[in-house]
PDB file of C-alpha atoms in Angstrom:
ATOM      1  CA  UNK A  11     -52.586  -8.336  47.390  1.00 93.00           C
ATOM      2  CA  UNK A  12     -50.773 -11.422  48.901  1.00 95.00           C
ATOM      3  CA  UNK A  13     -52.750 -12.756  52.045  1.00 95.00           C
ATOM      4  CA  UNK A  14     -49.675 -15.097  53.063  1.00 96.00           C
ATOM      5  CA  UNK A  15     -47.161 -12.559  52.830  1.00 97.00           C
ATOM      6  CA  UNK A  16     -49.573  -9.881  54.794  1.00 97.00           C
ATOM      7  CA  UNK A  17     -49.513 -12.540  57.466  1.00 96.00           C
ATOM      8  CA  UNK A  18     -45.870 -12.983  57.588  1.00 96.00           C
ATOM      9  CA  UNK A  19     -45.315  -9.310  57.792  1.00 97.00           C
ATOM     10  CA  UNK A  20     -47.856  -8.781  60.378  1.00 96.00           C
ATOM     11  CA  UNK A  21     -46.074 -11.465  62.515  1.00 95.00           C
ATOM     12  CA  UNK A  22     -43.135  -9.709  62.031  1.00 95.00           C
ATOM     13  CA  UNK A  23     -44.105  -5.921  62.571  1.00 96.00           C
ATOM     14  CA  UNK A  24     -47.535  -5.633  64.099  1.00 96.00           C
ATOM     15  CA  UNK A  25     -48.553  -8.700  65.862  1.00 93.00           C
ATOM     16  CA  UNK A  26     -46.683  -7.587  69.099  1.00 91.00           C
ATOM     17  CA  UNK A  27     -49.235  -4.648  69.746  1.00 92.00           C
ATOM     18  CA  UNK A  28     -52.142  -5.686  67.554  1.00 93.00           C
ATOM     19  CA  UNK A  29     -52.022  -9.227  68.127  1.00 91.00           C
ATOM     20  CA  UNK A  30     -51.245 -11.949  65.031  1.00 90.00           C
ATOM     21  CA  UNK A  31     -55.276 -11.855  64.605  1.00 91.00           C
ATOM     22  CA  UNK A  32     -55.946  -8.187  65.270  1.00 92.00           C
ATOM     23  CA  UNK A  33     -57.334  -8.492  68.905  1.00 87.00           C
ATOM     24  CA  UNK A  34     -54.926  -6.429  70.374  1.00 82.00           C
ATOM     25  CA  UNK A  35     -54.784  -7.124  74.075  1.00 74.00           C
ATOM     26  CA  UNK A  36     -53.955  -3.925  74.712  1.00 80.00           C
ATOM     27  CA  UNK A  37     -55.869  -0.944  76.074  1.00 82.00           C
ATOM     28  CA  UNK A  38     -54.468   1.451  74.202  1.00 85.00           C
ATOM     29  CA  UNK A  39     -54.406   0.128  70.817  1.00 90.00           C
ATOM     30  CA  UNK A  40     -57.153  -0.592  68.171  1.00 92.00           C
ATOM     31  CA  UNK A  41     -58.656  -3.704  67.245  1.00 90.00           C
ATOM     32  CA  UNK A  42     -57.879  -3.574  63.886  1.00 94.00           C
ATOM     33  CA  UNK A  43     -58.683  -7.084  62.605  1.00 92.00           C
ATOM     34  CA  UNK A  44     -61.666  -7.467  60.964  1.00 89.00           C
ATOM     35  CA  UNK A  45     -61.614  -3.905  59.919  1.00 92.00           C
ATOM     36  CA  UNK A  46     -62.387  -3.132  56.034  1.00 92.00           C
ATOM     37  CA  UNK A  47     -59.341  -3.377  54.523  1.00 94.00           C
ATOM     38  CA  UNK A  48     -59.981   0.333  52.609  1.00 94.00           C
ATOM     39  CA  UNK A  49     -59.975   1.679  55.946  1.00 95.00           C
ATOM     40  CA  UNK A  50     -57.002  -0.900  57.383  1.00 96.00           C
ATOM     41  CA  UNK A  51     -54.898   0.970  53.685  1.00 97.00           C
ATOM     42  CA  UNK A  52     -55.806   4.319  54.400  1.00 95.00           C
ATOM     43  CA  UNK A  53     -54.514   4.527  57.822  1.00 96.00           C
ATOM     44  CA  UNK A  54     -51.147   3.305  57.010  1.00 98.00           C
ATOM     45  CA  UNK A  55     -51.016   5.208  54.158  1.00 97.00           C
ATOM     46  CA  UNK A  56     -51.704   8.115  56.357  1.00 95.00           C
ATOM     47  CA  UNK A  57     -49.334   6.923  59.481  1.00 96.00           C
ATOM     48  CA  UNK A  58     -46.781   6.774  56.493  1.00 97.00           C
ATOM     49  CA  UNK A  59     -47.219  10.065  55.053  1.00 95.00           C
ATOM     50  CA  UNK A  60     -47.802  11.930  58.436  1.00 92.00           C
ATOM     51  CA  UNK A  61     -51.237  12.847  57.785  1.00 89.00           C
ATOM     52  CA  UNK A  62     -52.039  11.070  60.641  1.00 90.00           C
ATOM     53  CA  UNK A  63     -49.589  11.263  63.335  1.00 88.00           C
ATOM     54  CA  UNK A  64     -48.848   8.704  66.164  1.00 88.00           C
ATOM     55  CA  UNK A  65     -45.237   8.844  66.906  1.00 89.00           C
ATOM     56  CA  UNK A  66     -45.382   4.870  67.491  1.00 92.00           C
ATOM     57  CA  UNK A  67     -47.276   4.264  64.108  1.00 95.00           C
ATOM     58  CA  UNK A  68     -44.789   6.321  62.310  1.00 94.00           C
ATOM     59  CA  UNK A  69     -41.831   4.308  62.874  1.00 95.00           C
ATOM     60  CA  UNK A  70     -43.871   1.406  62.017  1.00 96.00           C
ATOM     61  CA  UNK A  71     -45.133   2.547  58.601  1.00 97.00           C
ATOM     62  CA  UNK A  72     -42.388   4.399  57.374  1.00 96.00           C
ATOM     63  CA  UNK A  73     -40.484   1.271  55.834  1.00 96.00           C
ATOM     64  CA  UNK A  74     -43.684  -0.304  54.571  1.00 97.00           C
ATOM     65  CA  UNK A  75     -43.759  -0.141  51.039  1.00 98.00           C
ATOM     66  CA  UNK A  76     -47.298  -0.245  49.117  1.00 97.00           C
ATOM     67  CA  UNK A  77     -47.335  -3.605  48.611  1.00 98.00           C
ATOM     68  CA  UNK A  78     -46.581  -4.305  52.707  1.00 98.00           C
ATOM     69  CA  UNK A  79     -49.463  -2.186  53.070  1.00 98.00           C
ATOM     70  CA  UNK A  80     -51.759  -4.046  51.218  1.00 98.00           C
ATOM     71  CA  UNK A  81     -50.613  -7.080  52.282  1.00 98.00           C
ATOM     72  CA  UNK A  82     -51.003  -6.262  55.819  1.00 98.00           C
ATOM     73  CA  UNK A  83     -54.839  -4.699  55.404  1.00 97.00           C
ATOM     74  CA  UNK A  84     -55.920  -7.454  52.801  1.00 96.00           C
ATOM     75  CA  UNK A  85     -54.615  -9.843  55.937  1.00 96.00           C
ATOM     76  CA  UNK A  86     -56.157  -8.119  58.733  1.00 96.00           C
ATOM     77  CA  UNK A  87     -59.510  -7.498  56.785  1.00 94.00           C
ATOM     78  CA  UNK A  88     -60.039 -10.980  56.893  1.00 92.00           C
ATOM     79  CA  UNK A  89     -59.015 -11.603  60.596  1.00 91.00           C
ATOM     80  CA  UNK A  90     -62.009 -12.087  62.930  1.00 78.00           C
ATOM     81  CA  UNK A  91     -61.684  -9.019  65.414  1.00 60.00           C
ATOM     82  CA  UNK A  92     -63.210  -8.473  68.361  1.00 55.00           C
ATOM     83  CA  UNK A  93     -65.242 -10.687  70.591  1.00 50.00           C
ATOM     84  CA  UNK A  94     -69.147 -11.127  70.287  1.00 47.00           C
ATOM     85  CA  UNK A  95     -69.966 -10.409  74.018  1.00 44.00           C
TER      86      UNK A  95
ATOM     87  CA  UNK B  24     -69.327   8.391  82.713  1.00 92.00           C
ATOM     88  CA  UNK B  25     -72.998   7.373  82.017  1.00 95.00           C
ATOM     89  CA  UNK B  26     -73.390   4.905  79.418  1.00 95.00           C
ATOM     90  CA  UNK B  27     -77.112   5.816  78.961  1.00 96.00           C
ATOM     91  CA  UNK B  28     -76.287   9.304  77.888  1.00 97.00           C
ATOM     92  CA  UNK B  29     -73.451   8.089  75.716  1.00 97.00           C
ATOM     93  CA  UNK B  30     -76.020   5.503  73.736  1.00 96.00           C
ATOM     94  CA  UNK B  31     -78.603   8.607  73.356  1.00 96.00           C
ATOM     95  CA  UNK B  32     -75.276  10.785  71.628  1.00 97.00           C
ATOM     96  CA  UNK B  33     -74.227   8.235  69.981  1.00 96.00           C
ATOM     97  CA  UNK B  34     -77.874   7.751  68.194  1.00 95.00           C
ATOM     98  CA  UNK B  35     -78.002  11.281  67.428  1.00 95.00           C
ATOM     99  CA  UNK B  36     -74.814  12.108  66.217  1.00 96.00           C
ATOM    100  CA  UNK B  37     -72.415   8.570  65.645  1.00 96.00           C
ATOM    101  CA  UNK B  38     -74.967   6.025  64.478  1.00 93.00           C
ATOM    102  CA  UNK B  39     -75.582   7.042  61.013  1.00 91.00           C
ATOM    103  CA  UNK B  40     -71.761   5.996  59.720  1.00 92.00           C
ATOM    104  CA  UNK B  41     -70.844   4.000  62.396  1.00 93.00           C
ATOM    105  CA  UNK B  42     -74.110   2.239  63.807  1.00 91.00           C
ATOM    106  CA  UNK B  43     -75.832   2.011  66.812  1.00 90.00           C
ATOM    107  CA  UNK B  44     -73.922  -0.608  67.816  1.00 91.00           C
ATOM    108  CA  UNK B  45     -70.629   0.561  66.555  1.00 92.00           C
ATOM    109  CA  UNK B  46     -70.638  -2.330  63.331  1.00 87.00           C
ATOM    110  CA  UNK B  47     -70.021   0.034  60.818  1.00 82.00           C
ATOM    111  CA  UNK B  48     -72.137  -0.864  57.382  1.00 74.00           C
ATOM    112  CA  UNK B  49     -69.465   1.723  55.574  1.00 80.00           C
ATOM    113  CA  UNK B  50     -66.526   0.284  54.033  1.00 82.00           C
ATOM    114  CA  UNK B  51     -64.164   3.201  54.291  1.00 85.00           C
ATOM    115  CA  UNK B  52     -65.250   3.872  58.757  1.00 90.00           C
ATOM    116  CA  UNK B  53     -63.936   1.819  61.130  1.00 92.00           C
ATOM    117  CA  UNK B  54     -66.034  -0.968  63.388  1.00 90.00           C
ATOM    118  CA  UNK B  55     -65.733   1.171  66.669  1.00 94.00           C
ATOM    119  CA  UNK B  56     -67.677  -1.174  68.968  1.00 92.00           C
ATOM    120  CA  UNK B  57     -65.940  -3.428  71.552  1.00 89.00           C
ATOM    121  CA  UNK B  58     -62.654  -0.945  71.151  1.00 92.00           C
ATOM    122  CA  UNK B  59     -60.727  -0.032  74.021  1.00 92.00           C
ATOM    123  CA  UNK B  60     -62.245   2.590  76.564  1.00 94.00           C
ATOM    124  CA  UNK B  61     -58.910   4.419  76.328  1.00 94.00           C
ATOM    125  CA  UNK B  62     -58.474   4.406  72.437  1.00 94.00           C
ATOM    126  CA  UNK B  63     -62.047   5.860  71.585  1.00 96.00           C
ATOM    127  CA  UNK B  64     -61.794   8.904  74.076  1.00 97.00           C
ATOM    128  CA  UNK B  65     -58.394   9.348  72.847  1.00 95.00           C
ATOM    129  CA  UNK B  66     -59.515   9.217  69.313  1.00 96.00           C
ATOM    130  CA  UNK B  67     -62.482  11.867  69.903  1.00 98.00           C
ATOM    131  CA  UNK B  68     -59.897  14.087  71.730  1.00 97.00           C
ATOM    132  CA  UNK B  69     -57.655  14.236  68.965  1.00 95.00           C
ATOM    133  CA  UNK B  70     -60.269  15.113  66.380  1.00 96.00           C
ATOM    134  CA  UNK B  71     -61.519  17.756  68.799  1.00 97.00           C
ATOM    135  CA  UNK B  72     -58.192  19.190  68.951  1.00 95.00           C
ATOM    136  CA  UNK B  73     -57.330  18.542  65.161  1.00 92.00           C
ATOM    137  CA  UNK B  74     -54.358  16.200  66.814  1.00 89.00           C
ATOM    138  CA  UNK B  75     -55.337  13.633  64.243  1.00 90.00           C
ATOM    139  CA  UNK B  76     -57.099  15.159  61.402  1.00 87.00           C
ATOM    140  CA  UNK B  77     -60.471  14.106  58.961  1.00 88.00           C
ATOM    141  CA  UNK B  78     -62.683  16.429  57.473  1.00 89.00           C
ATOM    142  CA  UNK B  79     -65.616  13.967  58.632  1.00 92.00           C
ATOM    143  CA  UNK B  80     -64.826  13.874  61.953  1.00 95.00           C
ATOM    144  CA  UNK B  81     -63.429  17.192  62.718  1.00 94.00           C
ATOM    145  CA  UNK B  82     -66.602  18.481  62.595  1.00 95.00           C
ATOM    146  CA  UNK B  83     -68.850  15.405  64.611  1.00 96.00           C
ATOM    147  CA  UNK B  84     -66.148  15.893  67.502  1.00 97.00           C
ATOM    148  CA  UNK B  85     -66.132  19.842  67.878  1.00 96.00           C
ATOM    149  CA  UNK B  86     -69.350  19.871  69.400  1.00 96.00           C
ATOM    150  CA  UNK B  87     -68.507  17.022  72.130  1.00 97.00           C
ATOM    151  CA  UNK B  88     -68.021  18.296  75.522  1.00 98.00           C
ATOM    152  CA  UNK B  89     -65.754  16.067  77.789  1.00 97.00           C
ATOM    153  CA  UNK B  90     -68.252  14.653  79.089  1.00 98.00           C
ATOM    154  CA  UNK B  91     -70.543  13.420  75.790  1.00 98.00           C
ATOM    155  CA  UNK B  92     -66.391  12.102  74.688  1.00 98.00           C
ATOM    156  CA  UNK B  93     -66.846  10.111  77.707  1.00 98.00           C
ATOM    157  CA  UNK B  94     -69.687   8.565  77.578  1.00 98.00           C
ATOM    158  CA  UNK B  95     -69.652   7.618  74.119  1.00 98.00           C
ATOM    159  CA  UNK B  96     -66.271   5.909  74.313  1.00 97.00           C
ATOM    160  CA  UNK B  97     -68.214   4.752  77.782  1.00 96.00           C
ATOM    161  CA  UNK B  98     -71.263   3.073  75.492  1.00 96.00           C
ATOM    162  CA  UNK B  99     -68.896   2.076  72.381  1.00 96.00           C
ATOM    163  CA  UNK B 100     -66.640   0.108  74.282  1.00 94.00           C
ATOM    164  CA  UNK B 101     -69.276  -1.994  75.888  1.00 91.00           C
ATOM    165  CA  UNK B 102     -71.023  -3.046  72.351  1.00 91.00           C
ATOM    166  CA  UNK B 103     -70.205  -6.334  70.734  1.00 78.00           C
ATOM    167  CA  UNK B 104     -68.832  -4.415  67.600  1.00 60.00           C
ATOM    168  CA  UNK B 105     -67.542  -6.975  65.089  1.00 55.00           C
ATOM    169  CA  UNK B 106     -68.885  -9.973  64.006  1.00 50.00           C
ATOM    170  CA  UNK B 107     -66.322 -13.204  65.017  1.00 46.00           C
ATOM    171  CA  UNK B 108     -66.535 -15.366  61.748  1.00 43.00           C
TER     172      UNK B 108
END
């Protein structure tokens, strides 16, 4: 997987409601960086197949190919995620 | 919702994937402490309802009243959860 081009595809697709690290300022929304990236994979995967359904995450993963999704969980993996309070 | 009651739940029935403190040690669950309020009950509502579907969690949710949802996304929301590198 290709950190550099997870990053730029995050920027470009997810950053708005996850944030470009992950700490989505949101209420709503998961923190997702920092997550393992098996888990980060899997729910795309899923979002993208409709085994798990979220009408918003659906029209986000549905033109991610495999490597996008990769990309985007290797980069997000590796993101720190949430605050220590 | 009483955060006490959710961190006695969450001992007995979350803590052994996704730790006492939400950090999950498993690669393939997700870090659920510090997530939002909002997105944890939704999440345990929507495996109680087989909305969004796991095998896993299917079965921890069914069990959960409204109330134990509550205060464990209560409890969970108020630990540190991941680790800022």
């Amino acid at each position: 997987a290709d950190i550099e081009a997870g990053k730029k595809k995050a920027a470009e697709v997810c950053a708005s409601c996850h944030g470009v690290d992950g700490n989505s300022p949101a209420p709503n929304f998961p923190k997702i960086g920092g997550q393992p990236r098996t888990y980060l994979e899997k729910a795309l995967k899923d979002y993208k197949t409709g085994e798990r359904k979220d009408p918003i995450m659906a029209g986000m993963a549905a033109p991610l190919s495999e490597d996008d999704i990769e990309n985007l969980a290797f980069y997000y993996s590796g993101q720190s995620g949430l605050y220590v309070k």
